[in-house]
PDB file of C-alpha atoms in Angstrom:
ATOM      1  CA  GLN A   1     -31.806   3.523 -22.308  1.00  0.00           C
ATOM      2  CA  VAL A   2     -28.314   2.344 -21.472  1.00  0.00           C
ATOM      3  CA  GLN A   3     -26.745  -0.591 -23.289  1.00  0.00           C
ATOM      4  CA  LEU A   4     -23.554  -2.497 -22.535  1.00  0.00           C
ATOM      5  CA  VAL A   5     -21.796  -4.625 -25.146  1.00  0.00           C
ATOM      6  CA  GLU A   6     -18.930  -6.950 -24.227  1.00  0.00           C
ATOM      7  CA  SER A   7     -16.375  -8.358 -26.630  1.00  0.00           C
ATOM      8  CA  GLY A   8     -13.005 -10.074 -26.659  1.00  0.00           C
ATOM      9  CA  GLY A   9     -13.796 -13.502 -25.279  1.00  0.00           C
ATOM     10  CA  GLY A  10     -12.539 -16.673 -26.847  1.00  0.00           C
ATOM     11  CA  LEU A  11     -10.570 -19.882 -26.433  1.00  0.00           C
ATOM     12  CA  VAL A  12      -6.999 -19.682 -25.168  1.00  0.00           C
ATOM     13  CA  GLN A  13      -4.442 -22.054 -23.732  1.00  0.00           C
ATOM     14  CA  ALA A  14      -3.446 -21.918 -20.089  1.00  0.00           C
ATOM     15  CA  GLY A  15      -0.888 -19.185 -19.555  1.00  0.00           C
ATOM     16  CA  GLY A  16      -2.242 -17.089 -22.385  1.00  0.00           C
ATOM     17  CA  SER A  17      -3.887 -13.684 -22.369  1.00  0.00           C
ATOM     18  CA  LEU A  18      -7.149 -12.076 -23.407  1.00  0.00           C
ATOM     19  CA  ARG A  19      -8.394  -8.506 -23.320  1.00  0.00           C
ATOM     20  CA  LEU A  20     -12.113  -7.970 -22.779  1.00  0.00           C
ATOM     21  CA  SER A  21     -13.882  -4.734 -23.672  1.00  0.00           C
ATOM     22  CA  CYS A  22     -17.236  -3.316 -22.638  1.00  0.00           C
ATOM     23  CA  VAL A  23     -18.754  -0.231 -24.222  1.00  0.00           C
ATOM     24  CA  ALA A  24     -21.625   1.675 -22.620  1.00  0.00           C
ATOM     25  CA  SER A  25     -23.941   3.681 -24.831  1.00  0.00           C
ATOM     26  CA  GLY A  26     -27.195   5.597 -24.528  1.00  0.00           C
ATOM     27  CA  SER A  27     -28.380   8.720 -22.775  1.00  0.00           C
ATOM     28  CA  ILE A  28     -25.680   8.729 -20.119  1.00  0.00           C
ATOM     29  CA  LEU A  29     -24.870  11.700 -17.943  1.00  0.00           C
ATOM     30  CA  GLU A  30     -22.414   9.939 -15.671  1.00  0.00           C
ATOM     31  CA  ILE A  31     -21.007   6.476 -15.061  1.00  0.00           C
ATOM     32  CA  SER A  32     -19.948   6.204 -11.447  1.00  0.00           C
ATOM     33  CA  ALA A  33     -18.549   2.686 -11.625  1.00  0.00           C
ATOM     34  CA  MET A  34     -18.016  -0.190 -14.032  1.00  0.00           C
ATOM     35  CA  GLY A  35     -16.964  -3.722 -13.373  1.00  0.00           C
ATOM     36  CA  TRP A  36     -16.528  -7.272 -14.534  1.00  0.00           C
ATOM     37  CA  TYR A  37     -18.233 -10.335 -13.095  1.00  0.00           C
ATOM     38  CA  ARG A  38     -18.205 -13.965 -14.137  1.00  0.00           C
ATOM     39  CA  ARG A  39     -20.494 -16.965 -13.894  1.00  0.00           C
ATOM     40  CA  THR A  40     -20.116 -20.705 -14.400  1.00  0.00           C
ATOM     41  CA  PRO A  41     -22.977 -23.243 -14.414  1.00  0.00           C
ATOM     42  CA  GLY A  42     -24.271 -23.925 -10.933  1.00  0.00           C
ATOM     43  CA  LYS A  43     -22.639 -20.867  -9.399  1.00  0.00           C
ATOM     44  CA  GLN A  44     -23.819 -17.343  -8.706  1.00  0.00           C
ATOM     45  CA  ARG A  45     -22.231 -14.468 -10.511  1.00  0.00           C
ATOM     46  CA  GLU A  46     -19.020 -13.449  -8.753  1.00  0.00           C
ATOM     47  CA  LEU A  47     -17.048 -10.238  -8.794  1.00  0.00           C
ATOM     48  CA  VAL A  48     -13.855 -10.138 -10.836  1.00  0.00           C
ATOM     49  CA  GLY A  49     -12.956  -6.461 -10.625  1.00  0.00           C
ATOM     50  CA  THR A  50     -14.466  -2.986 -10.421  1.00  0.00           C
ATOM     51  CA  ILE A  51     -13.306   0.541 -11.119  1.00  0.00           C
ATOM     52  CA  THR A  52     -14.884   3.822 -10.024  1.00  0.00           C
ATOM     53  CA  SER A  53     -14.985   7.108 -11.876  1.00  0.00           C
ATOM     54  CA  GLY A  54     -12.165   8.254  -9.621  1.00  0.00           C
ATOM     55  CA  GLY A  55      -9.971   5.341 -10.659  1.00  0.00           C
ATOM     56  CA  SER A  56     -10.198   3.199  -7.540  1.00  0.00           C
ATOM     57  CA  THR A  57     -10.021  -0.517  -8.330  1.00  0.00           C
ATOM     58  CA  ASN A  58     -11.021  -3.672  -6.536  1.00  0.00           C
ATOM     59  CA  TYR A  59     -10.207  -7.280  -7.479  1.00  0.00           C
ATOM     60  CA  ALA A  60     -11.135 -10.732  -6.392  1.00  0.00           C
ATOM     61  CA  ASP A  61      -8.267 -12.445  -4.603  1.00  0.00           C
ATOM     62  CA  SER A  62      -8.213 -15.169  -7.243  1.00  0.00           C
ATOM     63  CA  VAL A  63      -7.250 -12.742 -10.016  1.00  0.00           C
ATOM     64  CA  LYS A  64      -5.011 -10.252  -8.212  1.00  0.00           C
ATOM     65  CA  GLY A  65      -1.678  -9.939  -9.950  1.00  0.00           C
ATOM     66  CA  ARG A  66      -3.023 -11.483 -13.158  1.00  0.00           C
ATOM     67  CA  PHE A  67      -5.978  -9.313 -14.223  1.00  0.00           C
ATOM     68  CA  THR A  68      -6.095  -5.546 -14.638  1.00  0.00           C
ATOM     69  CA  ILE A  69      -9.239  -3.450 -14.998  1.00  0.00           C
ATOM     70  CA  SER A  70      -9.122  -0.027 -16.634  1.00  0.00           C
ATOM     71  CA  ARG A  71     -11.392   2.602 -18.201  1.00  0.00           C
ATOM     72  CA  SER A  72     -11.158   4.861 -21.205  1.00  0.00           C
ATOM     73  CA  SER A  73     -10.601   8.572 -20.685  1.00  0.00           C
ATOM     74  CA  ALA A  74     -14.249   9.159 -21.572  1.00  0.00           C
ATOM     75  CA  LYS A  75     -15.131   6.519 -18.962  1.00  0.00           C
ATOM     76  CA  ASN A  76     -17.710   4.845 -21.166  1.00  0.00           C
ATOM     77  CA  THR A  77     -15.535   1.810 -21.856  1.00  0.00           C
ATOM     78  CA  VAL A  78     -14.060  -0.652 -19.399  1.00  0.00           C
ATOM     79  CA  TYR A  79     -11.347  -3.194 -20.173  1.00  0.00           C
ATOM     80  CA  LEU A  80     -10.212  -6.354 -18.478  1.00  0.00           C
ATOM     81  CA  GLN A  81      -6.684  -7.439 -19.330  1.00  0.00           C
ATOM     82  CA  MET A  82      -6.357 -11.087 -18.356  1.00  0.00           C
ATOM     83  CA  ASN A  83      -2.872 -12.580 -18.186  1.00  0.00           C
ATOM     84  CA  SER A  84      -1.581 -15.948 -17.025  1.00  0.00           C
ATOM     85  CA  LEU A  85      -5.002 -17.455 -17.609  1.00  0.00           C
ATOM     86  CA  LYS A  86      -5.921 -20.663 -15.836  1.00  0.00           C
ATOM     87  CA  PRO A  87      -8.592 -23.261 -16.640  1.00  0.00           C
ATOM     88  CA  GLU A  88     -10.361 -22.096 -13.478  1.00  0.00           C
ATOM     89  CA  ASP A  89     -10.925 -18.733 -15.184  1.00  0.00           C
ATOM     90  CA  THR A  90     -13.282 -20.354 -17.691  1.00  0.00           C
ATOM     91  CA  ALA A  91     -16.636 -18.598 -17.391  1.00  0.00           C
ATOM     92  CA  VAL A  92     -19.047 -16.201 -19.012  1.00  0.00           C
ATOM     93  CA  TYR A  93     -17.815 -12.715 -18.201  1.00  0.00           C
ATOM     94  CA  TYR A  94     -20.351  -9.922 -17.731  1.00  0.00           C
ATOM     95  CA  CYS A  95     -19.897  -6.179 -17.713  1.00  0.00           C
ATOM     96  CA  ASN A  96     -21.777  -3.961 -15.246  1.00  0.00           C
ATOM     97  CA  ALA A  97     -22.192  -0.210 -15.119  1.00  0.00           C
ATOM     98  CA  GLN A  98     -23.864   2.139 -12.669  1.00  0.00           C
ATOM     99  CA  GLY A  99     -24.579   5.804 -13.159  1.00  0.00           C
ATOM    100  CA  ARG A 100     -27.155   8.369 -14.200  1.00  0.00           C
ATOM    101  CA  THR A 101     -29.196   9.249 -17.248  1.00  0.00           C
ATOM    102  CA  PRO A 102     -30.879  12.655 -17.608  1.00  0.00           C
ATOM    103  CA  ASP A 103     -33.953  11.179 -15.893  1.00  0.00           C
ATOM    104  CA  THR A 104     -32.856   8.499 -13.459  1.00  0.00           C
ATOM    105  CA  VAL A 105     -30.115   6.363 -12.002  1.00  0.00           C
ATOM    106  CA  PHE A 106     -29.302   3.102 -13.749  1.00  0.00           C
ATOM    107  CA  GLY A 107     -27.627  -0.205 -13.262  1.00  0.00           C
ATOM    108  CA  SER A 108     -27.068  -2.259 -16.397  1.00  0.00           C
ATOM    109  CA  TRP A 109     -25.599  -5.610 -17.408  1.00  0.00           C
ATOM    110  CA  GLY A 110     -24.163  -6.697 -20.713  1.00  0.00           C
ATOM    111  CA  GLN A 111     -25.006  -9.940 -22.476  1.00  0.00           C
ATOM    112  CA  GLY A 112     -21.782 -11.671 -21.502  1.00  0.00           C
ATOM    113  CA  THR A 113     -18.797 -13.020 -23.385  1.00  0.00           C
ATOM    114  CA  GLN A 114     -17.452 -16.567 -23.083  1.00  0.00           C
ATOM    115  CA  VAL A 115     -13.887 -17.142 -21.955  1.00  0.00           C
ATOM    116  CA  THR A 116     -12.574 -20.700 -22.191  1.00  0.00           C
ATOM    117  CA  VAL A 117      -9.088 -21.645 -21.014  1.00  0.00           C
ATOM    118  CA  SER A 118      -7.783 -25.039 -22.042  1.00  0.00           C
ATOM    119  CA  SER A 119      -5.107 -26.996 -20.209  1.00  0.00           C
TER     120      SER A 119
END
């Protein structure tokens, strides 16, 4: 089994910063990619940013220049550094990971962490 646990969410004022973390654990042979997504009521989950095992990153246009995604050297942890936060960034943020266990491929989601930005 592969588990993802997010942390770091909270309440901040507009213009502030938060750093989200997601740790993958379990019988993992390889994580090929990890990413962050977010969801607000009435909307589908949308991509925030992704990073591959090779270090390639991809960001939504709405967060480019403000958010930075990174991975630990062991590549089992992904971070999302969020700067210059806006009220529009308020959402539940979810971590995703794709890779392989000794027996199969996997795609897993974390439980989510709430980010609230006040004006």
